[in-house]
């Protein structure tokens, strides 16, 4: 009966032969320890013997081939025991060659005797003992072949990473040339940055065979928020007359991919300032998530002086010219007289007199310039504002 199977040596082994001529019964022979090998249990025996899948046979026709009818013994995978004994029965008397068949020379080498055969001469009824084949391990230096790891994962939000249970649950299987499938769970290393949504997880599957060879594959799962909140539309740019008519700034809220609603932070700045009543108000709402990714929207409000404020600014300009010594007090009165009358008429709703008096003021400014009482630039500034006011109140 031929038995098949496969095993591997982990130490040098002496394989003892038990050979018997004719129909002689089995005779015990010396055996040697081989350490850590799979053994075969022969039919009717209770003690496992034999290195896995090693064949010992009597080459009766000396053709170096196990032929039909030639006595042999084969071990198969069985129980882990430290002995190796082979029984060959039915050997005729005379000269005979005992050979070993090694199915995988890459694993086991026959180092003794040379050529892997024993020459025996048996007389009728004689048995042979202590005919040992020396088998030596071919070291296993090949690591298991790992599978391809899962693809790396790049996410924005830590909340989208797999749970701890999910991370641990994925087992992978490598294939070893001797040990076969090797299935392992991963080891996991988590690294978190100083801010939220900055997490790196590396899980590694390490496959080790029984000879200490190992291989590994890894997967990196990264959650790094690089997206700024999506801001709402900004209020429309607008023009207002009079600072008292500047609209209140509404609260604005953006939506962040990881943090959800993010309230805006408002900053305001006056640009292109002409006077306290004339400027551009710049409003900016800034939306920053937990990782300081930020977006913003802006609104520009152009603020123009009202007619009342224009009258006020004209009078203030004249007072400043007097205070700076650029205009004499009496000369200033000549300018303020028609200006005050125009303002009083406007406030009383009498547009025609107000327009006429405002024209008188413009003429008076020009006269003061011609007389040398006003510098050209000061006269030009007063005239420009008065002409703006002229148009603003509807004068033609």
PDB file of C-alpha atoms in Angstrom, residues 144-396:
ATOM      1  CA  UNK A 144       5.081  33.983   3.035  1.00  0.00           C
ATOM      2  CA  UNK A 145       3.673  35.688  -0.055  1.00  0.00           C
ATOM      3  CA  UNK A 146       1.371  38.392   1.256  1.00  0.00           C
ATOM      4  CA  UNK A 147      -1.832  39.519  -0.416  1.00  0.00           C
ATOM      5  CA  UNK A 148      -2.255  43.006  -1.749  1.00  0.00           C
ATOM      6  CA  UNK A 149      -3.284  45.304   1.090  1.00  0.00           C
ATOM      7  CA  UNK A 150      -6.448  47.368   0.955  1.00  0.00           C
ATOM      8  CA  UNK A 151      -5.925  50.653  -0.848  1.00  0.00           C
ATOM      9  CA  UNK A 152      -4.904  53.640   1.234  1.00  0.00           C
ATOM     10  CA  UNK A 153      -7.799  55.858   2.233  1.00  0.00           C
ATOM     11  CA  UNK A 154      -7.777  59.648   2.266  1.00  0.00           C
ATOM     12  CA  UNK A 155     -10.708  61.321   3.981  1.00  0.00           C
ATOM     13  CA  UNK A 156     -11.562  64.805   5.138  1.00  0.00           C
ATOM     14  CA  UNK A 157     -13.285  64.067   8.439  1.00  0.00           C
ATOM     15  CA  UNK A 158     -12.250  61.817  11.314  1.00  0.00           C
ATOM     16  CA  UNK A 159     -15.874  60.865  11.791  1.00  0.00           C
ATOM     17  CA  UNK A 160     -15.767  59.070   8.437  1.00  0.00           C
ATOM     18  CA  UNK A 161     -12.948  56.710   9.504  1.00  0.00           C
ATOM     19  CA  UNK A 162     -13.910  53.093  10.234  1.00  0.00           C
ATOM     20  CA  UNK A 163     -14.743  52.208  13.820  1.00  0.00           C
ATOM     21  CA  UNK A 164     -12.213  50.421  16.003  1.00  0.00           C
ATOM     22  CA  UNK A 165     -14.125  47.178  15.608  1.00  0.00           C
ATOM     23  CA  UNK A 166     -14.129  47.550  11.825  1.00  0.00           C
ATOM     24  CA  UNK A 167     -10.389  48.247  11.794  1.00  0.00           C
ATOM     25  CA  UNK A 168      -9.609  45.102  13.755  1.00  0.00           C
ATOM     26  CA  UNK A 169     -12.058  42.860  11.940  1.00  0.00           C
ATOM     27  CA  UNK A 170     -10.296  42.691   8.569  1.00  0.00           C
ATOM     28  CA  UNK A 171      -8.057  39.609   8.454  1.00  0.00           C
ATOM     29  CA  UNK A 172      -5.749  38.917   5.513  1.00  0.00           C
ATOM     30  CA  UNK A 173      -4.211  35.651   4.349  1.00  0.00           C
ATOM     31  CA  UNK A 174      -0.721  35.087   2.977  1.00  0.00           C
ATOM     32  CA  UNK A 175       0.457  31.852   1.354  1.00  0.00           C
ATOM     33  CA  UNK A 176       3.654  30.165   2.542  1.00  0.00           C
ATOM     34  CA  UNK A 177       5.439  27.603   0.403  1.00  0.00           C
ATOM     35  CA  UNK A 178       5.596  25.177   3.340  1.00  0.00           C
ATOM     36  CA  UNK A 179       3.039  26.282   5.896  1.00  0.00           C
ATOM     37  CA  UNK A 180       0.301  27.074   3.404  1.00  0.00           C
ATOM     38  CA  UNK A 181      -2.285  29.750   4.245  1.00  0.00           C
ATOM     39  CA  UNK A 182      -1.383  32.089   7.125  1.00  0.00           C
ATOM     40  CA  UNK A 183      -4.251  34.318   8.274  1.00  0.00           C
ATOM     41  CA  UNK A 184      -3.664  37.217  10.656  1.00  0.00           C
ATOM     42  CA  UNK A 185      -5.436  40.258  12.074  1.00  0.00           C
ATOM     43  CA  UNK A 186      -3.746  43.660  11.800  1.00  0.00           C
ATOM     44  CA  UNK A 187      -1.816  45.679  14.318  1.00  0.00           C
ATOM     45  CA  UNK A 188      -3.006  49.277  14.460  1.00  0.00           C
ATOM     46  CA  UNK A 189      -1.139  52.513  15.163  1.00  0.00           C
ATOM     47  CA  UNK A 190      -3.143  55.740  15.510  1.00  0.00           C
ATOM     48  CA  UNK A 191      -1.470  59.164  15.287  1.00  0.00           C
ATOM     49  CA  UNK A 192      -3.525  62.288  15.974  1.00  0.00           C
ATOM     50  CA  UNK A 193      -2.477  65.833  15.147  1.00  0.00           C
ATOM     51  CA  UNK A 194      -2.920  68.829  17.453  1.00  0.00           C
ATOM     52  CA  UNK A 195      -6.176  69.888  15.807  1.00  0.00           C
ATOM     53  CA  UNK A 196      -9.408  67.981  15.119  1.00  0.00           C
ATOM     54  CA  UNK A 197      -9.825  66.064  11.866  1.00  0.00           C
ATOM     55  CA  UNK A 198      -6.106  65.312  11.632  1.00  0.00           C
ATOM     56  CA  UNK A 199      -5.770  61.567  12.203  1.00  0.00           C
ATOM     57  CA  UNK A 200      -3.532  58.941  10.628  1.00  0.00           C
ATOM     58  CA  UNK A 201      -4.165  55.235  11.135  1.00  0.00           C
ATOM     59  CA  UNK A 202      -1.693  52.645   9.907  1.00  0.00           C
ATOM     60  CA  UNK A 203      -2.730  49.024  10.132  1.00  0.00           C
ATOM     61  CA  UNK A 204      -0.176  46.347   9.372  1.00  0.00           C
ATOM     62  CA  UNK A 205      -0.641  42.656   8.707  1.00  0.00           C
ATOM     63  CA  UNK A 206       2.499  40.618   9.509  1.00  0.00           C
ATOM     64  CA  UNK A 207       2.753  37.036   8.288  1.00  0.00           C
ATOM     65  CA  UNK A 208       5.353  34.754   9.928  1.00  0.00           C
ATOM     66  CA  UNK A 209       5.968  31.141   9.001  1.00  0.00           C
ATOM     67  CA  UNK A 210       7.251  28.423  11.306  1.00  0.00           C
ATOM     68  CA  UNK A 211      10.839  29.070  10.193  1.00  0.00           C
ATOM     69  CA  UNK A 212      10.742  32.676  11.319  1.00  0.00           C
ATOM     70  CA  UNK A 213      10.447  34.175   7.838  1.00  0.00           C
ATOM     71  CA  UNK A 214       8.003  37.031   7.693  1.00  0.00           C
ATOM     72  CA  UNK A 215       6.408  39.500   5.328  1.00  0.00           C
ATOM     73  CA  UNK A 216       4.026  42.373   5.897  1.00  0.00           C
ATOM     74  CA  UNK A 217       1.632  44.720   4.150  1.00  0.00           C
ATOM     75  CA  UNK A 218       0.200  47.968   5.437  1.00  0.00           C
ATOM     76  CA  UNK A 219      -2.668  50.328   4.789  1.00  0.00           C
ATOM     77  CA  UNK A 220      -2.774  53.991   5.730  1.00  0.00           C
ATOM     78  CA  UNK A 221      -6.073  55.688   6.507  1.00  0.00           C
ATOM     79  CA  UNK A 222      -5.758  59.459   6.708  1.00  0.00           C
ATOM     80  CA  UNK A 223      -8.362  61.957   7.824  1.00  0.00           C
ATOM     81  CA  UNK A 224      -7.155  65.500   7.155  1.00  0.00           C
ATOM     82  CA  UNK A 225      -9.648  68.309   6.733  1.00  0.00           C
ATOM     83  CA  UNK A 226      -8.393  70.674   4.037  1.00  0.00           C
ATOM     84  CA  UNK A 227     -11.721  72.155   2.956  1.00  0.00           C
ATOM     85  CA  UNK A 228     -12.901  75.543   4.161  1.00  0.00           C
ATOM     86  CA  UNK A 229     -16.510  76.068   5.182  1.00  0.00           C
ATOM     87  CA  UNK A 230     -18.867  76.922   2.333  1.00  0.00           C
ATOM     88  CA  UNK A 231     -19.997  80.497   2.993  1.00  0.00           C
ATOM     89  CA  UNK A 232     -23.452  81.905   2.321  1.00  0.00           C
ATOM     90  CA  UNK A 233     -23.943  84.707  -0.208  1.00  0.00           C
ATOM     91  CA  UNK A 234     -22.806  88.079   1.068  1.00  0.00           C
ATOM     92  CA  UNK A 235     -25.295  90.931   1.408  1.00  0.00           C
ATOM     93  CA  UNK A 236     -25.326  92.995  -1.774  1.00  0.00           C
ATOM     94  CA  UNK A 237     -23.129  96.048  -2.070  1.00  0.00           C
ATOM     95  CA  UNK A 238     -25.140  99.208  -1.594  1.00  0.00           C
ATOM     96  CA  UNK A 239     -25.042 103.003  -1.396  1.00  0.00           C
ATOM     97  CA  UNK A 240     -26.628 104.885   1.489  1.00  0.00           C
ATOM     98  CA  UNK A 241     -27.067 108.601   2.108  1.00  0.00           C
ATOM     99  CA  UNK A 242     -26.338 109.492   5.690  1.00  0.00           C
ATOM    100  CA  UNK A 243     -24.388 107.423   8.185  1.00  0.00           C
ATOM    101  CA  UNK A 244     -27.602 106.968  10.154  1.00  0.00           C
ATOM    102  CA  UNK A 245     -28.918 104.878   7.275  1.00  0.00           C
ATOM    103  CA  UNK A 246     -26.126 102.286   7.310  1.00  0.00           C
ATOM    104  CA  UNK A 247     -27.916  98.905   7.630  1.00  0.00           C
ATOM    105  CA  UNK A 248     -27.147  96.591  10.507  1.00  0.00           C
ATOM    106  CA  UNK A 249     -24.811  93.704   9.739  1.00  0.00           C
ATOM    107  CA  UNK A 250     -26.753  90.436   9.645  1.00  0.00           C
ATOM    108  CA  UNK A 251     -25.302  87.281  11.250  1.00  0.00           C
ATOM    109  CA  UNK A 252     -24.076  84.843   8.605  1.00  0.00           C
ATOM    110  CA  UNK A 253     -23.480  81.086   8.909  1.00  0.00           C
ATOM    111  CA  UNK A 254     -21.388  78.839   6.661  1.00  0.00           C
ATOM    112  CA  UNK A 255     -21.577  75.046   6.381  1.00  0.00           C
ATOM    113  CA  UNK A 256     -18.398  73.033   6.984  1.00  0.00           C
ATOM    114  CA  UNK A 257     -17.898  69.534   5.624  1.00  0.00           C
ATOM    115  CA  UNK A 258     -16.758  68.232   9.031  1.00  0.00           C
ATOM    116  CA  UNK A 259     -17.955  70.734  11.641  1.00  0.00           C
ATOM    117  CA  UNK A 260     -21.395  71.572  10.266  1.00  0.00           C
ATOM    118  CA  UNK A 261     -22.694  75.145  10.829  1.00  0.00           C
ATOM    119  CA  UNK A 262     -19.939  77.721  11.425  1.00  0.00           C
ATOM    120  CA  UNK A 263     -20.886  81.255  12.510  1.00  0.00           C
ATOM    121  CA  UNK A 264     -19.080  84.081  10.778  1.00  0.00           C
ATOM    122  CA  UNK A 265     -16.853  86.589  12.565  1.00  0.00           C
ATOM    123  CA  UNK A 266     -17.547  90.137  11.403  1.00  0.00           C
ATOM    124  CA  UNK A 267     -14.871  92.791  10.889  1.00  0.00           C
ATOM    125  CA  UNK A 268     -15.530  96.312   9.590  1.00  0.00           C
ATOM    126  CA  UNK A 269     -13.175  98.870   8.086  1.00  0.00           C
ATOM    127  CA  UNK A 270     -13.683 102.362   6.679  1.00  0.00           C
ATOM    128  CA  UNK A 271     -12.011 102.920   3.305  1.00  0.00           C
ATOM    129  CA  UNK A 272     -11.653 105.993   1.067  1.00  0.00           C
ATOM    130  CA  UNK A 273     -12.580 108.280   3.941  1.00  0.00           C
ATOM    131  CA  UNK A 274     -13.481 111.832   2.833  1.00  0.00           C
ATOM    132  CA  UNK A 275     -15.182 112.923   6.028  1.00  0.00           C
ATOM    133  CA  UNK A 276     -16.982 111.381   8.946  1.00  0.00           C
ATOM    134  CA  UNK A 277     -20.054 111.276   6.707  1.00  0.00           C
ATOM    135  CA  UNK A 278     -18.383 110.063   3.500  1.00  0.00           C
ATOM    136  CA  UNK A 279     -16.516 106.791   3.193  1.00  0.00           C
ATOM    137  CA  UNK A 280     -16.789 103.185   2.051  1.00  0.00           C
ATOM    138  CA  UNK A 281     -17.651 100.727   4.807  1.00  0.00           C
ATOM    139  CA  UNK A 282     -16.061  97.331   4.157  1.00  0.00           C
ATOM    140  CA  UNK A 283     -17.655  94.426   5.999  1.00  0.00           C
ATOM    141  CA  UNK A 284     -16.054  90.971   6.019  1.00  0.00           C
ATOM    142  CA  UNK A 285     -17.509  87.796   7.520  1.00  0.00           C
ATOM    143  CA  UNK A 286     -14.855  85.105   8.112  1.00  0.00           C
ATOM    144  CA  UNK A 287     -15.752  81.449   8.654  1.00  0.00           C
ATOM    145  CA  UNK A 288     -13.072  79.182  10.169  1.00  0.00           C
ATOM    146  CA  UNK A 289     -13.479  75.497  11.010  1.00  0.00           C
ATOM    147  CA  UNK A 290     -11.718  73.610  13.803  1.00  0.00           C
ATOM    148  CA  UNK A 291      -8.604  73.183  11.648  1.00  0.00           C
ATOM    149  CA  UNK A 292      -8.515  76.879  10.781  1.00  0.00           C
ATOM    150  CA  UNK A 293      -9.565  76.297   7.187  1.00  0.00           C
ATOM    151  CA  UNK A 294     -11.236  79.612   6.432  1.00  0.00           C
ATOM    152  CA  UNK A 295     -13.466  81.280   3.861  1.00  0.00           C
ATOM    153  CA  UNK A 296     -15.003  84.729   3.781  1.00  0.00           C
ATOM    154  CA  UNK A 297     -17.515  86.989   2.078  1.00  0.00           C
ATOM    155  CA  UNK A 298     -17.536  90.766   1.931  1.00  0.00           C
ATOM    156  CA  UNK A 299     -19.962  93.655   1.475  1.00  0.00           C
ATOM    157  CA  UNK A 300     -19.122  97.217   0.428  1.00  0.00           C
ATOM    158  CA  UNK A 301     -21.375 100.050   1.605  1.00  0.00           C
ATOM    159  CA  UNK A 302     -20.716 103.419   0.046  1.00  0.00           C
ATOM    160  CA  UNK A 303     -21.771 106.133   2.502  1.00  0.00           C
ATOM    161  CA  UNK A 304     -22.610 109.581   1.132  1.00  0.00           C
ATOM    162  CA  UNK A 305     -23.348 112.718   3.102  1.00  0.00           C
ATOM    163  CA  UNK A 306     -26.964 113.875   3.380  1.00  0.00           C
ATOM    164  CA  UNK A 307     -27.819 117.494   2.461  1.00  0.00           C
ATOM    165  CA  UNK A 308     -27.872 118.445   6.139  1.00  0.00           C
ATOM    166  CA  UNK A 309     -24.434 116.878   6.549  1.00  0.00           C
ATOM    167  CA  UNK A 310     -23.128 118.704   3.452  1.00  0.00           C
ATOM    168  CA  UNK A 311     -24.274 122.036   4.982  1.00  0.00           C
ATOM    169  CA  UNK A 312     -22.579 121.017   8.229  1.00  0.00           C
ATOM    170  CA  UNK A 313     -19.331 120.047   6.490  1.00  0.00           C
ATOM    171  CA  UNK A 314     -19.222 123.348   4.530  1.00  0.00           C
ATOM    172  CA  UNK A 315     -19.582 125.319   7.751  1.00  0.00           C
ATOM    173  CA  UNK A 316     -16.963 123.172   9.506  1.00  0.00           C
ATOM    174  CA  UNK A 317     -14.519 123.681   6.640  1.00  0.00           C
ATOM    175  CA  UNK A 318     -14.914 127.465   6.850  1.00  0.00           C
ATOM    176  CA  UNK A 319     -14.423 127.382  10.637  1.00  0.00           C
ATOM    177  CA  UNK A 320     -11.245 125.309  10.173  1.00  0.00           C
ATOM    178  CA  UNK A 321      -9.892 127.843   7.652  1.00  0.00           C
ATOM    179  CA  UNK A 322     -10.405 130.596  10.194  1.00  0.00           C
ATOM    180  CA  UNK A 323      -8.820 128.548  12.967  1.00  0.00           C
ATOM    181  CA  UNK A 324      -5.800 127.845  10.762  1.00  0.00           C
ATOM    182  CA  UNK A 325      -5.425 131.555   9.977  1.00  0.00           C
ATOM    183  CA  UNK A 326      -6.075 131.035   6.279  1.00  0.00           C
ATOM    184  CA  UNK A 327      -9.314 133.046   6.318  1.00  0.00           C
ATOM    185  CA  UNK A 328     -10.152 136.152   8.307  1.00  0.00           C
ATOM    186  CA  UNK A 329     -13.190 136.105  10.540  1.00  0.00           C
ATOM    187  CA  UNK A 330     -14.933 138.877   8.617  1.00  0.00           C
ATOM    188  CA  UNK A 331     -14.317 137.137   5.363  1.00  0.00           C
ATOM    189  CA  UNK A 332     -15.717 133.934   6.823  1.00  0.00           C
ATOM    190  CA  UNK A 333     -18.920 135.734   7.804  1.00  0.00           C
ATOM    191  CA  UNK A 334     -19.333 136.767   4.183  1.00  0.00           C
ATOM    192  CA  UNK A 335     -19.297 133.095   3.233  1.00  0.00           C
ATOM    193  CA  UNK A 336     -21.418 131.838   6.100  1.00  0.00           C
ATOM    194  CA  UNK A 337     -24.218 134.359   5.561  1.00  0.00           C
ATOM    195  CA  UNK A 338     -25.566 132.915   2.257  1.00  0.00           C
ATOM    196  CA  UNK A 339     -24.760 129.368   3.422  1.00  0.00           C
ATOM    197  CA  UNK A 340     -26.788 129.733   6.625  1.00  0.00           C
ATOM    198  CA  UNK A 341     -29.691 131.246   4.661  1.00  0.00           C
ATOM    199  CA  UNK A 342     -29.614 128.362   2.160  1.00  0.00           C
ATOM    200  CA  UNK A 343     -29.654 125.798   4.979  1.00  0.00           C
ATOM    201  CA  UNK A 344     -32.546 127.526   6.739  1.00  0.00           C
ATOM    202  CA  UNK A 345     -34.560 127.669   3.506  1.00  0.00           C
ATOM    203  CA  UNK A 346     -33.867 123.968   2.778  1.00  0.00           C
ATOM    204  CA  UNK A 347     -34.886 122.902   6.252  1.00  0.00           C
ATOM    205  CA  UNK A 348     -38.063 124.961   5.875  1.00  0.00           C
ATOM    206  CA  UNK A 349     -38.851 123.173   2.637  1.00  0.00           C
ATOM    207  CA  UNK A 350     -38.370 126.241   0.494  1.00  0.00           C
ATOM    208  CA  UNK A 351     -36.276 124.776  -2.293  1.00  0.00           C
ATOM    209  CA  UNK A 352     -36.169 127.712  -4.719  1.00  0.00           C
ATOM    210  CA  UNK A 353     -34.738 130.198  -2.181  1.00  0.00           C
ATOM    211  CA  UNK A 354     -32.357 127.533  -0.933  1.00  0.00           C
ATOM    212  CA  UNK A 355     -30.991 126.967  -4.440  1.00  0.00           C
ATOM    213  CA  UNK A 356     -30.613 130.733  -5.043  1.00  0.00           C
ATOM    214  CA  UNK A 357     -28.820 131.234  -1.735  1.00  0.00           C
ATOM    215  CA  UNK A 358     -26.558 128.274  -2.406  1.00  0.00           C
ATOM    216  CA  UNK A 359     -25.636 129.828  -5.761  1.00  0.00           C
ATOM    217  CA  UNK A 360     -24.825 133.050  -3.919  1.00  0.00           C
ATOM    218  CA  UNK A 361     -22.504 131.042  -1.656  1.00  0.00           C
ATOM    219  CA  UNK A 362     -20.684 129.536  -4.641  1.00  0.00           C
ATOM    220  CA  UNK A 363     -20.269 132.993  -6.161  1.00  0.00           C
ATOM    221  CA  UNK A 364     -18.946 134.352  -2.875  1.00  0.00           C
ATOM    222  CA  UNK A 365     -16.350 131.573  -2.670  1.00  0.00           C
ATOM    223  CA  UNK A 366     -15.169 132.405  -6.163  1.00  0.00           C
ATOM    224  CA  UNK A 367     -14.927 136.069  -5.296  1.00  0.00           C
ATOM    225  CA  UNK A 368     -12.844 135.329  -2.195  1.00  0.00           C
ATOM    226  CA  UNK A 369     -10.546 133.262  -4.365  1.00  0.00           C
ATOM    227  CA  UNK A 370     -10.163 136.055  -6.856  1.00  0.00           C
ATOM    228  CA  UNK A 371      -9.518 138.528  -4.057  1.00  0.00           C
ATOM    229  CA  UNK A 372      -6.785 136.260  -2.707  1.00  0.00           C
ATOM    230  CA  UNK A 373      -8.632 135.625   0.529  1.00  0.00           C
ATOM    231  CA  UNK A 374      -8.899 131.864  -0.255  1.00  0.00           C
ATOM    232  CA  UNK A 375      -6.270 129.571  -1.634  1.00  0.00           C
ATOM    233  CA  UNK A 376      -7.201 127.925  -4.896  1.00  0.00           C
ATOM    234  CA  UNK A 377      -7.381 124.433  -3.386  1.00  0.00           C
ATOM    235  CA  UNK A 378      -9.538 125.547  -0.453  1.00  0.00           C
ATOM    236  CA  UNK A 379     -11.892 127.399  -2.803  1.00  0.00           C
ATOM    237  CA  UNK A 380     -12.073 124.369  -5.094  1.00  0.00           C
ATOM    238  CA  UNK A 381     -12.987 122.067  -2.197  1.00  0.00           C
ATOM    239  CA  UNK A 382     -15.764 124.403  -0.972  1.00  0.00           C
ATOM    240  CA  UNK A 383     -17.108 124.834  -4.505  1.00  0.00           C
ATOM    241  CA  UNK A 384     -17.122 121.096  -5.244  1.00  0.00           C
ATOM    242  CA  UNK A 385     -19.053 120.262  -2.092  1.00  0.00           C
ATOM    243  CA  UNK A 386     -21.517 123.119  -2.661  1.00  0.00           C
ATOM    244  CA  UNK A 387     -22.127 121.937  -6.240  1.00  0.00           C
ATOM    245  CA  UNK A 388     -22.720 118.352  -4.980  1.00  0.00           C
ATOM    246  CA  UNK A 389     -25.200 119.760  -2.474  1.00  0.00           C
ATOM    247  CA  UNK A 390     -26.798 121.856  -5.226  1.00  0.00           C
ATOM    248  CA  UNK A 391     -27.525 118.690  -7.192  1.00  0.00           C
ATOM    249  CA  UNK A 392     -28.488 116.617  -4.154  1.00  0.00           C
ATOM    250  CA  UNK A 393     -31.312 118.950  -3.115  1.00  0.00           C
ATOM    251  CA  UNK A 394     -32.682 119.128  -6.636  1.00  0.00           C
ATOM    252  CA  UNK A 395     -31.455 122.507  -7.792  1.00  0.00           C
ATOM    253  CA  UNK A 396     -31.228 123.081 -11.509  1.00  0.00           C
TER     254      UNK A 396
END
